[in-house]
Amino acid sequence: RAKADLAHHVCYYDQSMDDVVRARRCLVNDLRAAIDNNQLAVHYQVQTSVSTTQIRGFEALLRWNHPEHGFIPPSQFIPLAEENGLIVQLGEWVLRQACADAASWTPPYKVAVNLSPAQFAHADLHKLIIEVLMSTGLAANRLELELTESTIFQDKERSFSVLRQIKALGVNIALDDFGTGYSSLEMLRSFPFDKIKLDRSFINEAEDSLQAKSIIRAVLTLGKSLEIPILAEGIETEGQLSLLGEEGCDEAQGFLLGRPIPIGMLVESGRISLNAEAASGQGPRVKTSIRS
Ligand code: C2E
Ligand code: MG
Ligand code: MG
Ligand code: MG
């Protein structure tokens, strides 16, 4: 609480204040206090099978409800947090929250958590993942980490060795926003990803653009031959879903199937229920077998 008050004294918002740097600094201070002040939440967006639309899991997406500015989208505060290293703390909070939530829901669907470049570069990542899995009791194979090509591309040798270490725990690795980064094909050859998420931009144009359709086809063929499931991001229409189905896409995510929503609404929608053990307040179990 003291922290928040401090933040508000130092950091007042003025309509006439056109100093972008100062505004950004204010936002950073607020973001720093946001964790302690319960302004952050994780929302979950469903991921389904394309052919059966059965639920496969949920992607955890961070939300910030700012006391004055209201809802601030991740596209605005994640890059900011990335620049000044705050993302490491935020990311740890998201990972912990998402794993705790997933450990409490049934059926045992997976949870996918985004990792930013700074988080991935952090030396303690491997240790953190082990600690969070142990303390939340989530089985390692129910966690999936989403990384983009550019995150991995920064230092490929190190990236692949860290990814191998994490994968050895049983945690799944997904390649996010595929098709928008660098060196895609080489990256696919070098690492056994558990999933490739084809970027929304291709799905957007799938029905109107022959090129987009050709790229989708090529990526699906690639996925088949490498035996890596492909998830299509940003499915908004029935037309897109059936097109992806015809082309043999494995999984889908998008507003058509469900928007990101709080865990409470997921329960209300009947898509998950909270298991009795978690609900009865006994707390999460500690599993010691995550290394096996
Ligand atoms: P992403 O990981 O590619 O997440 C998917 C984004 O697409 C989400 O935006 C989601 O709401 C949006 N989306 C899903 N389906 C549709 C659709 O059918 N149409 C449209 N127009 N959009 C759709 P969101 O939640 O605003 O997040 C944006 C980005 O911010 C994410 O892209 C991810 O890169 C980053 N992000 C979000 N949460 C976290 C987090 O906890 N940690 C880190 N490091 N990054 C995060
Ligand atoms: Mg993602
Ligand atoms: Mg994505
Ligand atoms: Mg994205």
Tab-separated table of C-alpha atoms in Angstrom, residues 6-282:
chain	number	residue	atom	x	y	z
A	6	LEU	CA	4.406	6.727	-3.169
A	7	ALA	CA	3.843	5.942	-6.807
A	8	HIS	CA	0.878	8.300	-6.907
A	9	HIS	CA	2.670	11.160	-5.200
A	10	VAL	CA	5.633	11.026	-7.489
A	11	CYS	CA	3.554	10.218	-10.445
A	12	TYR	CA	0.586	12.413	-11.272
A	13	TYR	CA	-1.076	12.459	-14.624
A	14	ASP	CA	-1.696	15.767	-16.275
A	15	GLN	CA	-3.714	16.181	-19.445
A	16	SER	CA	-1.261	18.811	-20.660
A	17	MET	CA	1.786	16.694	-19.910
A	18	ASP	CA	3.078	15.840	-23.309
A	19	ASP	CA	6.422	14.626	-22.081
A	20	VAL	CA	6.377	11.067	-23.361
A	21	VAL	CA	9.445	10.067	-21.404
A	22	ARG	CA	7.916	11.198	-18.129
A	23	ALA	CA	4.626	9.544	-18.906
A	24	ARG	CA	6.417	6.323	-19.615
A	25	ARG	CA	8.393	6.588	-16.387
A	26	CYS	CA	5.149	7.045	-14.509
A	27	LEU	CA	3.685	4.009	-16.130
A	28	VAL	CA	6.758	2.009	-15.171
A	29	ASN	CA	6.416	3.084	-11.529
A	30	ASP	CA	2.761	2.106	-11.582
A	31	LEU	CA	3.563	-1.208	-13.168
A	32	ARG	CA	6.121	-1.873	-10.466
A	33	ALA	CA	3.412	-1.368	-7.856
A	34	ALA	CA	0.763	-3.246	-9.823
A	35	ILE	CA	1.792	-6.668	-8.582
A	36	ASP	CA	1.534	-5.702	-4.919
A	37	ASN	CA	-1.718	-3.850	-5.487
A	38	ASN	CA	-3.574	-6.700	-7.123
A	39	GLN	CA	-4.052	-4.869	-10.407
A	40	LEU	CA	-2.765	-7.751	-12.477
A	41	ALA	CA	-4.802	-10.715	-13.600
A	42	VAL	CA	-4.300	-13.688	-15.845
A	43	HIS	CA	-6.998	-14.392	-18.391
A	44	TYR	CA	-7.306	-17.667	-20.262
A	45	GLN	CA	-8.057	-18.292	-23.912
A	46	VAL	CA	-9.123	-21.728	-25.024
A	47	GLN	CA	-7.114	-23.828	-27.488
A	48	THR	CA	-9.030	-26.593	-29.254
A	49	SER	CA	-8.675	-29.428	-31.690
A	50	VAL	CA	-9.719	-28.233	-35.183
A	51	SER	CA	-11.447	-31.444	-36.252
A	52	THR	CA	-13.420	-32.038	-33.035
A	53	THR	CA	-13.216	-28.586	-31.337
A	54	GLN	CA	-12.401	-30.473	-28.130
A	55	ILE	CA	-10.522	-28.383	-25.590
A	56	ARG	CA	-6.769	-29.022	-25.470
A	57	GLY	CA	-5.692	-26.268	-23.127
A	58	PHE	CA	-5.640	-22.557	-22.395
A	59	GLU	CA	-3.196	-19.735	-23.065
A	60	ALA	CA	-2.481	-17.471	-20.104
A	61	LEU	CA	-2.622	-13.791	-21.083
A	62	LEU	CA	-1.671	-11.007	-18.694
A	63	ARG	CA	-4.101	-8.172	-17.970
A	64	TRP	CA	-3.430	-4.896	-16.164
A	65	ASN	CA	-6.280	-2.931	-14.682
A	66	HIS	CA	-4.789	0.490	-13.956
A	67	PRO	CA	-6.564	2.487	-11.196
A	68	GLU	CA	-6.777	5.635	-13.352
A	69	HIS	CA	-6.301	4.562	-16.930
A	70	GLY	CA	-8.359	1.406	-16.699
A	71	PHE	CA	-7.455	-1.561	-18.793
A	72	ILE	CA	-4.050	-1.266	-20.485
A	73	PRO	CA	-3.372	-3.836	-23.208
A	74	PRO	CA	-0.258	-6.035	-23.022
A	75	SER	CA	0.976	-4.587	-26.312
A	76	GLN	CA	1.559	-1.333	-24.403
A	77	PHE	CA	3.008	-2.456	-21.103
A	78	ILE	CA	4.869	-5.671	-22.001
A	79	PRO	CA	7.402	-3.870	-24.249
A	80	LEU	CA	7.873	-1.268	-21.489
A	81	ALA	CA	8.426	-3.963	-18.880
A	82	GLU	CA	10.761	-5.705	-21.271
A	83	GLU	CA	12.925	-2.585	-21.664
A	84	ASN	CA	13.591	-2.079	-17.981
A	85	GLY	CA	13.716	-5.666	-16.809
A	86	LEU	CA	10.439	-5.538	-14.858
A	87	ILE	CA	9.212	-8.298	-17.115
A	88	VAL	CA	11.245	-10.803	-15.106
A	89	GLN	CA	9.099	-10.129	-12.024
A	90	LEU	CA	5.874	-9.872	-13.999
A	91	GLY	CA	6.665	-13.058	-15.854
A	92	GLU	CA	7.373	-14.914	-12.646
A	93	TRP	CA	4.044	-13.734	-11.272
A	94	VAL	CA	2.203	-14.917	-14.398
A	95	LEU	CA	3.955	-18.290	-14.393
A	96	ARG	CA	3.113	-18.889	-10.749
A	97	GLN	CA	-0.506	-17.786	-11.137
A	98	ALA	CA	-1.050	-19.794	-14.320
A	99	CYS	CA	0.477	-22.971	-12.881
A	100	ALA	CA	-1.515	-22.626	-9.646
A	101	ASP	CA	-4.738	-22.083	-11.619
A	102	ALA	CA	-4.053	-25.004	-13.952
A	103	ALA	CA	-3.265	-27.269	-10.996
A	104	SER	CA	-6.706	-26.483	-9.615
A	105	TRP	CA	-8.811	-27.067	-12.727
A	106	THR	CA	-10.261	-30.235	-14.172
A	107	PRO	CA	-10.100	-31.899	-16.614
A	108	PRO	CA	-6.304	-31.635	-16.589
A	109	TYR	CA	-5.911	-29.352	-19.585
A	110	LYS	CA	-2.587	-27.771	-20.398
A	111	VAL	CA	-1.715	-24.159	-19.713
A	112	ALA	CA	0.447	-22.143	-22.114
A	113	VAL	CA	2.536	-19.274	-20.722
A	114	ASN	CA	4.342	-16.644	-22.819
A	115	LEU	CA	8.034	-16.047	-22.186
A	116	SER	CA	9.577	-12.740	-23.211
A	117	PRO	CA	13.190	-12.344	-24.387
A	118	ALA	CA	14.435	-10.903	-21.068
A	119	GLN	CA	12.815	-13.715	-19.112
A	120	PHE	CA	14.330	-16.259	-21.409
A	121	ALA	CA	17.755	-14.628	-21.082
A	122	HIS	CA	17.549	-14.687	-17.291
A	123	ALA	CA	19.955	-17.161	-15.689
A	124	ASP	CA	17.459	-18.415	-13.097
A	125	LEU	CA	14.705	-19.442	-15.516
A	126	HIS	CA	15.309	-23.182	-15.272
A	127	LYS	CA	15.431	-23.038	-11.472
A	128	LEU	CA	12.284	-20.901	-11.384
A	129	ILE	CA	10.322	-23.366	-13.511
A	130	ILE	CA	11.281	-26.270	-11.245
A	131	GLU	CA	10.397	-24.295	-8.131
A	132	VAL	CA	7.013	-23.172	-9.504
A	133	LEU	CA	6.074	-26.689	-10.635
A	134	MET	CA	7.014	-28.074	-7.227
A	135	SER	CA	5.172	-25.450	-5.223
A	136	THR	CA	2.006	-25.493	-7.335
A	137	GLY	CA	1.996	-29.264	-7.859
A	138	LEU	CA	1.387	-28.894	-11.592
A	139	ALA	CA	2.693	-31.830	-13.622
A	140	ALA	CA	5.448	-30.631	-15.942
A	141	ASN	CA	3.743	-32.009	-19.058
A	142	ARG	CA	0.743	-29.754	-18.428
A	143	LEU	CA	2.861	-26.634	-18.836
A	144	GLU	CA	3.697	-25.226	-22.246
A	145	LEU	CA	6.015	-22.267	-22.733
A	146	GLU	CA	5.507	-20.026	-25.761
A	147	LEU	CA	8.531	-18.343	-27.299
A	148	THR	CA	8.865	-16.348	-30.486
A	149	GLU	CA	11.467	-16.860	-33.169
A	150	SER	CA	13.108	-13.530	-32.348
A	151	THR	CA	13.520	-14.537	-28.694
A	152	ILE	CA	15.350	-17.688	-29.704
A	153	PHE	CA	17.220	-16.007	-32.514
A	154	GLN	CA	19.098	-13.634	-30.202
A	155	ASP	CA	21.593	-16.319	-29.165
A	156	LYS	CA	20.701	-19.577	-30.830
A	157	GLU	CA	23.345	-21.769	-29.200
A	158	ARG	CA	22.368	-20.696	-25.718
A	159	SER	CA	18.673	-20.754	-26.585
A	160	PHE	CA	18.700	-24.343	-27.724
A	161	SER	CA	20.676	-25.492	-24.704
A	162	VAL	CA	18.266	-23.731	-22.315
A	163	LEU	CA	15.275	-25.100	-24.226
A	164	ARG	CA	16.682	-28.627	-24.065
A	165	GLN	CA	17.137	-28.261	-20.313
A	166	ILE	CA	13.544	-27.099	-19.873
A	167	LYS	CA	12.199	-29.780	-22.179
A	168	ALA	CA	14.078	-32.402	-20.154
A	169	LEU	CA	11.798	-31.509	-17.228
A	170	GLY	CA	8.847	-32.620	-19.337
A	171	VAL	CA	7.673	-29.072	-20.078
A	172	ASN	CA	6.367	-28.414	-23.611
A	173	ILE	CA	7.834	-25.753	-25.872
A	174	ALA	CA	5.740	-23.919	-28.467
A	175	LEU	CA	6.977	-21.570	-31.177
A	176	ASP	CA	4.700	-18.492	-31.063
A	177	ASP	CA	3.755	-16.104	-33.901
A	178	PHE	CA	5.407	-18.363	-36.446
A	179	GLY	CA	6.051	-16.793	-39.827
A	180	THR	CA	6.726	-13.279	-38.585
A	181	GLY	CA	10.310	-13.757	-37.387
A	182	TYR	CA	13.662	-14.747	-38.804
A	183	SER	CA	15.263	-17.949	-39.891
A	184	SER	CA	12.146	-20.029	-39.394
A	185	LEU	CA	13.132	-23.133	-41.293
A	186	GLU	CA	16.564	-23.429	-39.755
A	187	MET	CA	15.044	-23.073	-36.325
A	188	LEU	CA	12.569	-25.872	-36.968
A	189	ARG	CA	15.346	-28.151	-38.085
A	190	SER	CA	17.432	-27.415	-34.998
A	191	PHE	CA	14.909	-27.965	-32.223
A	192	PRO	CA	12.064	-30.444	-31.554
A	193	PHE	CA	9.266	-27.994	-30.789
A	194	ASP	CA	6.096	-29.513	-29.371
A	195	LYS	CA	3.871	-27.074	-31.228
A	196	ILE	CA	4.059	-24.351	-33.851
A	197	LYS	CA	1.617	-21.469	-33.585
A	198	LEU	CA	0.985	-20.017	-37.018
A	199	ASP	CA	0.641	-16.255	-36.717
A	200	ARG	CA	-2.758	-14.606	-36.866
A	201	SER	CA	-1.758	-12.461	-39.864
A	202	PHE	CA	-1.901	-15.491	-42.188
A	203	ILE	CA	-5.242	-16.655	-40.796
A	204	ASN	CA	-6.634	-13.130	-41.228
A	205	GLU	CA	-6.111	-13.277	-44.953
A	206	ALA	CA	-6.659	-16.983	-45.461
A	207	GLU	CA	-10.017	-16.559	-47.178
A	208	ASP	CA	-9.079	-13.625	-49.412
A	209	SER	CA	-5.467	-14.135	-50.317
A	210	LEU	CA	-4.128	-17.032	-52.344
A	211	GLN	CA	-0.650	-16.274	-51.043
A	212	ALA	CA	-1.732	-16.504	-47.418
A	213	LYS	CA	-3.497	-19.767	-48.201
A	214	SER	CA	-0.379	-21.147	-49.900
A	215	ILE	CA	1.754	-20.241	-46.918
A	216	ILE	CA	-0.692	-21.903	-44.548
A	217	ARG	CA	-0.582	-25.038	-46.715
A	218	ALA	CA	3.205	-25.026	-46.792
A	219	VAL	CA	3.474	-24.648	-43.018
A	220	LEU	CA	0.960	-27.461	-42.465
A	221	THR	CA	2.936	-29.712	-44.813
A	222	LEU	CA	6.103	-28.810	-42.954
A	223	GLY	CA	4.453	-29.598	-39.636
A	224	LYS	CA	3.293	-32.979	-40.933
A	225	SER	CA	6.725	-33.969	-42.154
A	226	LEU	CA	8.442	-32.780	-38.980
A	227	GLU	CA	5.640	-34.333	-36.900
A	228	ILE	CA	5.003	-31.073	-35.072
A	229	PRO	CA	1.344	-30.109	-34.475
A	230	ILE	CA	0.323	-26.732	-35.926
A	231	LEU	CA	-2.015	-24.374	-34.079
A	232	ALA	CA	-3.718	-21.613	-36.064
A	233	GLU	CA	-3.901	-18.326	-34.117
A	234	GLY	CA	-6.651	-15.750	-34.390
A	235	ILE	CA	-9.526	-17.800	-35.790
A	236	GLU	CA	-12.453	-15.391	-35.938
A	237	THR	CA	-14.850	-16.915	-38.463
A	238	GLU	CA	-16.468	-20.275	-39.199
A	239	GLY	CA	-15.031	-19.954	-42.693
A	240	GLN	CA	-11.481	-19.762	-41.367
A	241	LEU	CA	-12.069	-22.709	-39.054
A	242	SER	CA	-13.436	-24.949	-41.787
A	243	LEU	CA	-10.691	-23.907	-44.196
A	244	LEU	CA	-8.043	-24.814	-41.616
A	245	GLY	CA	-9.889	-28.082	-41.029
A	246	GLU	CA	-9.841	-28.939	-44.723
A	247	GLU	CA	-6.140	-28.216	-44.851
A	248	GLY	CA	-5.473	-30.574	-41.950
A	249	CYS	CA	-4.542	-28.096	-39.222
A	250	ASP	CA	-4.340	-29.679	-35.754
A	251	GLU	CA	-5.357	-26.987	-33.290
A	252	ALA	CA	-7.024	-23.602	-33.225
A	253	GLN	CA	-7.289	-20.552	-31.011
A	254	GLY	CA	-9.235	-17.357	-31.579
A	255	PHE	CA	-12.240	-15.224	-30.725
A	256	LEU	CA	-14.564	-17.657	-32.548
A	257	LEU	CA	-13.678	-20.392	-30.067
A	258	GLY	CA	-13.406	-18.110	-27.063
A	259	ARG	CA	-11.977	-14.790	-25.950
A	260	PRO	CA	-9.474	-14.588	-23.099
A	261	ILE	CA	-11.505	-14.590	-19.861
A	262	PRO	CA	-10.852	-14.792	-16.108
A	263	ILE	CA	-10.780	-18.237	-14.512
A	264	GLY	CA	-14.065	-17.523	-12.722
A	265	MET	CA	-15.836	-17.048	-16.050
A	266	LEU	CA	-14.235	-20.237	-17.375
A	267	VAL	CA	-15.822	-22.112	-14.514
A	268	GLU	CA	-19.182	-20.395	-15.095
A	269	SER	CA	-19.037	-21.295	-18.777
A	270	GLY	CA	-18.694	-24.927	-17.759
A	271	ARG	CA	-15.440	-25.356	-19.649
A	272	ILE	CA	-13.554	-26.272	-16.500
A	273	SER	CA	-14.361	-26.980	-12.896
A	274	LEU	CA	-12.133	-26.473	-9.932
A	275	ASN	CA	-11.079	-29.705	-8.303
A	276	ALA	CA	-12.261	-30.417	-4.785
A	277	GLU	CA	-8.812	-30.547	-3.301
A	278	ALA	CA	-7.954	-27.033	-4.397
A	279	ALA	CA	-11.405	-25.715	-3.519
A	280	SER	CA	-11.309	-27.188	-0.023
A	281	GLY	CA	-8.245	-25.107	0.742
A	282	GLN	CA	-5.889	-28.011	1.333
